[in-house]
Amino acid sequence: MKKYRYIKSNAFTSGASLGNPAAALITEDECLTPEQMQQIAAEHKGFVMETVFWLPSETAACKLTYYSSECEVDFCGHGTIATMYSLIKDDTSLRDKKVLSVETNKKGVISVYNEIDTEDAVYIEAPSPIEHPMNISIDDIERILTLRKGSSLPTGEGGGRGRRPIRIIDAGLRTLIVPVTLFEDEVSVYPDEASLKVFCESNDIDIILVYSLQVENPSNFAHTRVFAPKFGYLEDPATGSGNSAFANYLLSENMWDGSPITIEQGGNDRIFNAVKLKTLNGKVLFGGRATKKIEGYYFV
């Protein structure tokens, strides 16, 4: 039996919010097989959303591979925030570095910006966005999400910051972005997990992000919810990849100028989490803090 350093942290915490839990195994020079990583992630079902496996890299500071309880995940924003924030904050050799390169198993090398001393946050450079055709009807989207008919207004009727289309953007994960006019509609939607999983798989969608420009806290820019039944759970309480797609959506729709903003995320049964967004040299960065909950060893 072997043991590996283990950290469980909650990403995108804000005040008393619970954040989004992720586990990290620091495997050093040991290489776990995909089957072993999937088994470990499956053992975490219901405890964390994703498990992150940390390995040394020949081209970057480290290499990260992500698994949910169901499958390998191409990119996990909250897992990257949780892992890198916790490691940077506690490691003096990393704490002095302002930018670190991180290799990911499926999305290449990304940059991690250490702003713990200035903002109590780390930022991740989002993968470059890819637009996909949107051929799903509004009626089908509202039906599967159990949204009130007419609550999604893709051309911006009823107010808002300009035109508000439904789009599919991949900035780490293929994300269906759905505008909802009223905050009350957006925070109250709870679709059926099994039906939504079939919908996502049949339409080649990884996650669904619904958003409203109405917010609980007026200092925040927008409110989002993210549904991810493909990965073994209904809702992601705070999301890096989904909000990265949303950031690119906002930029391309001229709804945001790229200056720092905060997105509040969560349903009406929780204290909302906080995802920070900004741009640097034309690239979207998403960021936040993390709260470490467990540290020790994991035995395999």
mmCIF file of C-alpha atoms in Angstrom:
data_model
loop_
_atom_site.group_PDB
_atom_site.id
_atom_site.type_symbol
_atom_site.label_atom_id
_atom_site.label_comp_id
_atom_site.label_asym_id
_atom_site.label_seq_id
_atom_site.Cartn_x
_atom_site.Cartn_y
_atom_site.Cartn_z
ATOM 1 C CA MET A 1 0.000 0.000 0.000
ATOM 2 C CA LYS A 2 1.274 3.466 -0.950
ATOM 3 C CA LYS A 3 0.404 6.822 0.553
ATOM 4 C CA TYR A 4 0.106 10.193 -1.159
ATOM 5 C CA ARG A 5 -0.176 13.694 0.211
ATOM 6 C CA TYR A 6 -3.843 14.674 0.212
ATOM 7 C CA ILE A 7 -5.629 18.039 0.399
ATOM 8 C CA LYS A 8 -9.364 18.722 0.326
ATOM 9 C CA SER A 9 -10.200 22.395 -0.282
ATOM 10 C CA ASN A 10 -13.308 24.361 -1.184
ATOM 11 C CA ALA A 11 -12.822 26.791 -4.074
ATOM 12 C CA PHE A 12 -14.433 30.198 -4.642
ATOM 13 C CA THR A 13 -15.377 30.686 -0.993
ATOM 14 C CA SER A 14 -16.599 34.115 0.011
ATOM 15 C CA GLY A 15 -17.398 35.016 3.607
ATOM 16 C CA ALA A 16 -19.482 32.182 5.006
ATOM 17 C CA SER A 17 -20.121 30.490 1.643
ATOM 18 C CA LEU A 18 -19.235 26.820 1.353
ATOM 19 C CA GLY A 19 -17.495 27.045 -2.017
ATOM 20 C CA ASN A 20 -16.992 24.090 -4.319
ATOM 21 C CA PRO A 21 -15.083 21.104 -2.873
ATOM 22 C CA ALA A 22 -12.202 19.418 -4.662
ATOM 23 C CA ALA A 23 -9.696 16.806 -3.540
ATOM 24 C CA ALA A 24 -6.059 16.799 -4.632
ATOM 25 C CA LEU A 25 -3.589 13.909 -4.535
ATOM 26 C CA ILE A 26 0.050 14.942 -4.793
ATOM 27 C CA THR A 27 1.559 11.864 -6.427
ATOM 28 C CA GLU A 28 5.124 13.225 -6.801
ATOM 29 C CA ASP A 29 7.016 10.969 -9.241
ATOM 30 C CA GLU A 30 4.526 8.108 -8.979
ATOM 31 C CA CYS A 31 2.187 7.644 -11.925
ATOM 32 C CA LEU A 32 -1.255 6.287 -11.152
ATOM 33 C CA THR A 33 -3.046 4.504 -13.983
ATOM 34 C CA PRO A 34 -6.238 6.012 -15.424
ATOM 35 C CA GLU A 35 -8.114 3.108 -13.832
ATOM 36 C CA GLN A 36 -6.649 3.921 -10.412
ATOM 37 C CA MET A 37 -7.475 7.622 -10.766
ATOM 38 C CA GLN A 38 -11.035 6.836 -11.796
ATOM 39 C CA GLN A 39 -11.448 4.468 -8.857
ATOM 40 C CA ILE A 40 -10.167 7.081 -6.396
ATOM 41 C CA ALA A 41 -12.487 9.716 -7.894
ATOM 42 C CA ALA A 42 -15.415 7.278 -7.680
ATOM 43 C CA GLU A 43 -14.652 6.787 -3.978
ATOM 44 C CA HIS A 44 -15.122 10.557 -3.578
ATOM 45 C CA LYS A 45 -18.643 10.610 -5.041
ATOM 46 C CA GLY A 46 -20.845 12.823 -2.888
ATOM 47 C CA PHE A 47 -17.835 14.230 -1.013
ATOM 48 C CA VAL A 48 -16.197 16.400 -3.684
ATOM 49 C CA MET A 49 -17.184 17.368 -7.218
ATOM 50 C CA GLU A 50 -13.817 16.472 -8.785
ATOM 51 C CA THR A 51 -10.528 14.912 -7.758
ATOM 52 C CA VAL A 52 -7.294 16.468 -9.030
ATOM 53 C CA PHE A 53 -4.104 14.457 -9.506
ATOM 54 C CA TRP A 54 -0.856 16.422 -9.232
ATOM 55 C CA LEU A 55 2.259 15.179 -11.048
ATOM 56 C CA PRO A 56 5.640 16.724 -11.873
ATOM 57 C CA SER A 57 5.948 18.100 -15.397
ATOM 58 C CA GLU A 58 8.939 18.456 -17.719
ATOM 59 C CA THR A 59 7.498 21.622 -19.262
ATOM 60 C CA ALA A 60 5.693 23.351 -16.353
ATOM 61 C CA ALA A 61 5.547 23.684 -12.569
ATOM 62 C CA CYS A 62 3.280 20.637 -12.404
ATOM 63 C CA LYS A 63 0.783 18.583 -14.372
ATOM 64 C CA LEU A 64 -2.878 18.311 -13.367
ATOM 65 C CA THR A 65 -5.325 15.592 -14.386
ATOM 66 C CA TYR A 66 -9.009 15.814 -13.406
ATOM 67 C CA TYR A 67 -11.582 13.113 -12.695
ATOM 68 C CA SER A 68 -15.196 13.207 -11.577
ATOM 69 C CA SER A 69 -16.852 10.133 -10.088
ATOM 70 C CA GLU A 70 -18.030 9.253 -13.615
ATOM 71 C CA CYS A 71 -15.170 10.049 -16.001
ATOM 72 C CA GLU A 72 -12.038 12.047 -16.754
ATOM 73 C CA VAL A 73 -12.827 15.759 -17.052
ATOM 74 C CA ASP A 74 -11.099 17.786 -19.771
ATOM 75 C CA PHE A 75 -10.615 20.792 -17.492
ATOM 76 C CA CYS A 76 -11.712 21.619 -13.950
ATOM 77 C CA GLY A 77 -11.507 25.287 -13.014
ATOM 78 C CA HIS A 78 -12.537 24.993 -9.380
ATOM 79 C CA GLY A 79 -10.214 22.024 -8.886
ATOM 80 C CA THR A 80 -7.321 24.068 -10.273
ATOM 81 C CA ILE A 81 -8.172 27.012 -7.996
ATOM 82 C CA ALA A 82 -8.521 24.784 -4.924
ATOM 83 C CA THR A 83 -5.294 22.879 -5.593
ATOM 84 C CA MET A 84 -3.054 25.760 -6.645
ATOM 85 C CA TYR A 85 -4.293 28.194 -3.980
ATOM 86 C CA SER A 86 -3.671 25.654 -1.227
ATOM 87 C CA LEU A 87 -0.228 24.642 -2.529
ATOM 88 C CA ILE A 88 0.978 28.180 -3.266
ATOM 89 C CA LYS A 89 -0.188 29.586 0.052
ATOM 90 C CA ASP A 90 1.655 26.949 2.099
ATOM 91 C CA ASP A 91 4.799 26.451 -0.010
ATOM 92 C CA THR A 92 7.393 29.217 0.365
ATOM 93 C CA SER A 93 9.140 28.147 -2.853
ATOM 94 C CA LEU A 94 5.881 28.760 -4.766
ATOM 95 C CA ARG A 95 4.609 31.734 -2.743
ATOM 96 C CA ASP A 96 7.298 34.051 -4.142
ATOM 97 C CA LYS A 97 6.416 33.219 -7.743
ATOM 98 C CA LYS A 98 3.871 35.519 -9.364
ATOM 99 C CA VAL A 99 3.178 33.362 -12.416
ATOM 100 C CA LEU A 100 3.378 29.574 -12.715
ATOM 101 C CA SER A 101 2.902 27.427 -15.790
ATOM 102 C CA VAL A 102 0.676 24.398 -15.242
ATOM 103 C CA GLU A 103 0.319 21.532 -17.690
ATOM 104 C CA THR A 104 -3.133 19.981 -17.968
ATOM 105 C CA ASN A 105 -3.767 16.519 -19.352
ATOM 106 C CA LYS A 106 -6.288 17.613 -22.006
ATOM 107 C CA LYS A 107 -6.048 21.408 -22.421
ATOM 108 C CA GLY A 108 -2.320 22.056 -22.732
ATOM 109 C CA VAL A 109 -0.293 24.487 -20.613
ATOM 110 C CA ILE A 110 -2.077 27.297 -18.759
ATOM 111 C CA SER A 111 -0.817 30.144 -16.571
ATOM 112 C CA VAL A 112 -1.615 30.506 -12.871
ATOM 113 C CA TYR A 113 -1.307 34.012 -11.405
ATOM 114 C CA ASN A 114 -0.474 34.250 -7.711
ATOM 115 C CA GLU A 115 -2.293 37.231 -6.216
ATOM 116 C CA ILE A 116 -2.693 35.813 -2.709
ATOM 117 C CA ASP A 117 -0.838 38.706 -1.088
ATOM 118 C CA THR A 118 -2.792 41.411 -2.942
ATOM 119 C CA GLU A 119 -6.275 39.905 -3.443
ATOM 120 C CA ASP A 120 -6.236 36.684 -1.418
ATOM 121 C CA ALA A 121 -6.810 34.880 -4.712
ATOM 122 C CA VAL A 122 -5.183 32.965 -7.501
ATOM 123 C CA TYR A 123 -6.218 33.455 -11.108
ATOM 124 C CA ILE A 124 -6.187 30.892 -13.898
ATOM 125 C CA GLU A 125 -5.797 31.692 -17.575
ATOM 126 C CA ALA A 126 -8.835 30.145 -19.234
ATOM 127 C CA PRO A 127 -8.325 27.951 -22.305
ATOM 128 C CA SER A 128 -8.994 29.762 -25.578
ATOM 129 C CA PRO A 129 -12.738 29.754 -26.370
ATOM 130 C CA ILE A 130 -14.272 27.640 -29.112
ATOM 131 C CA GLU A 131 -17.753 28.476 -30.422
ATOM 132 C CA HIS A 132 -20.098 25.622 -31.335
ATOM 133 C CA PRO A 133 -23.357 25.755 -33.327
ATOM 134 C CA MET A 134 -26.497 26.230 -31.253
ATOM 135 C CA ASN A 135 -29.268 24.118 -32.785
ATOM 136 C CA ILE A 136 -31.419 23.504 -29.700
ATOM 137 C CA SER A 137 -34.800 25.197 -29.485
ATOM 138 C CA ILE A 138 -35.622 27.616 -26.686
ATOM 139 C CA ASP A 139 -38.735 25.569 -25.886
ATOM 140 C CA ASP A 140 -36.634 22.424 -25.376
ATOM 141 C CA ILE A 141 -34.151 24.284 -23.169
ATOM 142 C CA GLU A 142 -36.858 25.813 -21.000
ATOM 143 C CA ARG A 143 -38.626 22.461 -20.730
ATOM 144 C CA ILE A 144 -35.566 20.452 -19.678
ATOM 145 C CA LEU A 145 -34.434 23.115 -17.190
ATOM 146 C CA THR A 146 -38.001 23.483 -15.846
ATOM 147 C CA LEU A 147 -37.794 27.210 -16.554
ATOM 148 C CA ARG A 148 -40.992 29.208 -16.724
ATOM 149 C CA LYS A 149 -41.961 29.551 -20.401
ATOM 150 C CA GLY A 150 -40.668 32.829 -21.807
ATOM 151 C CA SER A 151 -38.204 33.407 -18.963
ATOM 152 C CA SER A 152 -35.265 33.012 -21.349
ATOM 153 C CA LEU A 153 -35.179 35.903 -23.802
ATOM 154 C CA PRO A 154 -32.385 35.390 -26.339
ATOM 155 C CA THR A 155 -32.837 38.728 -28.103
ATOM 156 C CA GLY A 156 -32.891 40.843 -24.943
ATOM 157 C CA GLU A 157 -36.577 41.725 -24.757
ATOM 158 C CA GLY A 158 -37.576 42.948 -21.321
ATOM 159 C CA GLY A 159 -34.365 44.809 -20.511
ATOM 160 C CA GLY A 160 -30.777 43.887 -19.783
ATOM 161 C CA ARG A 161 -27.421 44.930 -21.176
ATOM 162 C CA GLY A 162 -28.145 44.527 -24.866
ATOM 163 C CA ARG A 163 -28.723 41.399 -26.906
ATOM 164 C CA ARG A 164 -28.732 38.172 -24.926
ATOM 165 C CA PRO A 165 -28.459 35.063 -27.114
ATOM 166 C CA ILE A 166 -28.264 31.413 -26.166
ATOM 167 C CA ARG A 167 -24.828 30.124 -27.218
ATOM 168 C CA ILE A 168 -22.493 27.154 -26.804
ATOM 169 C CA ILE A 169 -18.914 28.089 -25.908
ATOM 170 C CA ASP A 170 -16.065 25.826 -24.833
ATOM 171 C CA ALA A 171 -13.487 27.539 -22.587
ATOM 172 C CA GLY A 172 -12.469 24.348 -20.857
ATOM 173 C CA LEU A 173 -15.816 22.568 -21.033
ATOM 174 C CA ARG A 174 -18.514 22.783 -23.714
ATOM 175 C CA THR A 175 -20.995 25.130 -22.058
ATOM 176 C CA LEU A 176 -24.589 25.904 -23.060
ATOM 177 C CA ILE A 177 -25.183 29.494 -21.884
ATOM 178 C CA VAL A 178 -28.802 30.427 -21.209
ATOM 179 C CA PRO A 179 -29.983 33.934 -20.212
ATOM 180 C CA VAL A 180 -32.806 34.231 -17.680
ATOM 181 C CA THR A 181 -34.318 37.653 -17.147
ATOM 182 C CA LEU A 182 -35.557 37.465 -13.553
ATOM 183 C CA PHE A 183 -33.338 36.599 -10.595
ATOM 184 C CA GLU A 184 -36.232 34.760 -8.931
ATOM 185 C CA ASP A 185 -36.606 32.454 -11.941
ATOM 186 C CA GLU A 186 -32.877 31.817 -12.185
ATOM 187 C CA VAL A 187 -32.188 30.912 -8.549
ATOM 188 C CA SER A 188 -35.315 28.747 -8.256
ATOM 189 C CA VAL A 189 -34.762 26.328 -11.153
ATOM 190 C CA TYR A 190 -34.033 22.697 -10.197
ATOM 191 C CA PRO A 191 -34.226 20.315 -13.185
ATOM 192 C CA ASP A 192 -34.366 16.542 -13.002
ATOM 193 C CA GLU A 193 -30.805 15.195 -12.974
ATOM 194 C CA ALA A 194 -31.409 12.009 -14.983
ATOM 195 C CA SER A 195 -33.377 13.773 -17.727
ATOM 196 C CA LEU A 196 -30.846 16.602 -17.913
ATOM 197 C CA LYS A 197 -27.974 14.124 -18.260
ATOM 198 C CA VAL A 198 -29.655 12.512 -21.273
ATOM 199 C CA PHE A 199 -30.256 15.972 -22.765
ATOM 200 C CA CYS A 200 -26.595 16.991 -22.312
ATOM 201 C CA GLU A 201 -25.215 13.748 -23.718
ATOM 202 C CA SER A 202 -27.548 13.771 -26.726
ATOM 203 C CA ASN A 203 -26.598 17.377 -27.543
ATOM 204 C CA ASP A 204 -22.843 16.964 -26.868
ATOM 205 C CA ILE A 205 -22.885 19.461 -23.983
ATOM 206 C CA ASP A 206 -20.667 19.212 -20.919
ATOM 207 C CA ILE A 207 -22.399 21.752 -18.672
ATOM 208 C CA ILE A 208 -25.284 24.235 -18.749
ATOM 209 C CA LEU A 209 -24.853 27.740 -17.342
ATOM 210 C CA VAL A 210 -27.919 29.879 -16.720
ATOM 211 C CA TYR A 211 -27.448 33.500 -15.778
ATOM 212 C CA SER A 212 -29.314 36.597 -14.744
ATOM 213 C CA LEU A 213 -28.069 40.173 -14.783
ATOM 214 C CA GLN A 214 -30.157 40.715 -11.664
ATOM 215 C CA VAL A 215 -28.093 39.979 -8.550
ATOM 216 C CA GLU A 216 -28.475 39.684 -4.806
ATOM 217 C CA ASN A 217 -25.383 41.800 -4.096
ATOM 218 C CA PRO A 218 -25.337 44.991 -6.199
ATOM 219 C CA SER A 219 -21.529 45.002 -6.239
ATOM 220 C CA ASN A 220 -21.584 41.805 -8.341
ATOM 221 C CA PHE A 221 -21.980 41.799 -12.114
ATOM 222 C CA ALA A 222 -24.232 38.778 -12.684
ATOM 223 C CA HIS A 223 -25.634 35.659 -11.052
ATOM 224 C CA THR A 224 -24.964 32.204 -12.505
ATOM 225 C CA ARG A 225 -26.009 28.599 -11.948
ATOM 226 C CA VAL A 226 -24.163 25.660 -13.520
ATOM 227 C CA PHE A 227 -25.622 22.175 -14.052
ATOM 228 C CA ALA A 228 -23.287 19.232 -14.718
ATOM 229 C CA PRO A 229 -25.176 15.899 -14.600
ATOM 230 C CA LYS A 230 -22.715 14.387 -17.086
ATOM 231 C CA PHE A 231 -20.141 14.316 -14.293
ATOM 232 C CA GLY A 232 -22.273 12.607 -11.696
ATOM 233 C CA TYR A 233 -24.006 15.490 -9.906
ATOM 234 C CA LEU A 234 -26.775 17.938 -10.717
ATOM 235 C CA GLU A 235 -25.285 21.310 -9.845
ATOM 236 C CA ASP A 236 -21.791 22.741 -9.549
ATOM 237 C CA PRO A 237 -21.856 25.362 -6.769
ATOM 238 C CA ALA A 238 -18.963 27.451 -8.157
ATOM 239 C CA THR A 239 -17.408 26.964 -11.573
ATOM 240 C CA GLY A 240 -14.223 28.136 -13.261
ATOM 241 C CA SER A 241 -14.686 26.684 -16.748
ATOM 242 C CA GLY A 242 -18.371 27.626 -16.993
ATOM 243 C CA ASN A 243 -17.784 31.206 -15.891
ATOM 244 C CA SER A 244 -14.811 31.383 -18.271
ATOM 245 C CA ALA A 245 -17.170 30.537 -21.127
ATOM 246 C CA PHE A 246 -19.551 33.154 -19.722
ATOM 247 C CA ALA A 247 -16.746 35.732 -19.629
ATOM 248 C CA ASN A 248 -15.984 35.131 -23.303
ATOM 249 C CA TYR A 249 -19.712 35.360 -24.034
ATOM 250 C CA LEU A 250 -19.900 38.732 -22.270
ATOM 251 C CA LEU A 251 -16.874 40.067 -24.155
ATOM 252 C CA SER A 252 -18.083 38.977 -27.580
ATOM 253 C CA GLU A 253 -21.570 40.391 -26.917
ATOM 254 C CA ASN A 254 -20.065 43.751 -25.818
ATOM 255 C CA MET A 255 -21.669 43.342 -22.400
ATOM 256 C CA TRP A 256 -18.360 43.639 -20.506
ATOM 257 C CA ASP A 257 -15.117 45.540 -21.084
ATOM 258 C CA GLY A 258 -12.797 43.038 -19.407
ATOM 259 C CA SER A 259 -12.223 45.019 -16.210
ATOM 260 C CA PRO A 260 -12.382 43.089 -12.890
ATOM 261 C CA ILE A 261 -15.860 41.840 -11.933
ATOM 262 C CA THR A 262 -17.310 39.281 -9.545
ATOM 263 C CA ILE A 263 -19.911 36.667 -10.452
ATOM 264 C CA GLU A 264 -22.115 35.311 -7.658
ATOM 265 C CA GLN A 265 -23.119 31.676 -8.119
ATOM 266 C CA GLY A 266 -25.561 29.296 -6.469
ATOM 267 C CA GLY A 267 -29.192 28.356 -5.985
ATOM 268 C CA ASN A 268 -31.612 29.822 -3.470
ATOM 269 C CA ASP A 269 -30.705 27.257 -0.802
ATOM 270 C CA ARG A 270 -27.120 28.436 -0.213
ATOM 271 C CA ILE A 271 -24.917 31.438 0.526
ATOM 272 C CA PHE A 272 -23.649 32.455 -2.901
ATOM 273 C CA ASN A 273 -20.037 31.785 -3.877
ATOM 274 C CA ALA A 274 -17.791 34.309 -5.656
ATOM 275 C CA VAL A 275 -15.919 33.833 -8.949
ATOM 276 C CA LYS A 276 -13.671 36.701 -10.029
ATOM 277 C CA LEU A 277 -13.189 37.503 -13.709
ATOM 278 C CA LYS A 278 -10.835 39.853 -15.524
ATOM 279 C CA THR A 279 -8.729 39.997 -18.675
ATOM 280 C CA LEU A 280 -4.990 40.249 -19.162
ATOM 281 C CA ASN A 281 -3.383 40.760 -22.569
ATOM 282 C CA GLY A 282 -6.627 39.761 -24.253
ATOM 283 C CA LYS A 283 -6.992 36.534 -22.249
ATOM 284 C CA VAL A 284 -9.791 35.763 -19.788
ATOM 285 C CA LEU A 285 -8.678 35.029 -16.230
ATOM 286 C CA PHE A 286 -10.937 33.499 -13.602
ATOM 287 C CA GLY A 287 -9.999 33.448 -9.953
ATOM 288 C CA GLY A 288 -10.862 33.270 -6.311
ATOM 289 C CA ARG A 289 -9.741 31.999 -2.949
ATOM 290 C CA ALA A 290 -10.009 28.554 -1.388
ATOM 291 C CA THR A 291 -10.568 27.236 2.122
ATOM 292 C CA LYS A 292 -8.564 24.166 3.103
ATOM 293 C CA LYS A 293 -10.681 21.611 4.991
ATOM 294 C CA ILE A 294 -8.593 18.429 5.216
ATOM 295 C CA GLU A 295 -4.873 17.693 4.861
ATOM 296 C CA GLY A 296 -3.124 14.382 5.347
ATOM 297 C CA TYR A 297 -2.404 11.225 3.358
ATOM 298 C CA TYR A 298 -4.442 9.035 1.054
ATOM 299 C CA PHE A 299 -3.625 5.337 0.918
ATOM 300 C CA VAL A 300 -3.887 3.418 -2.341
#
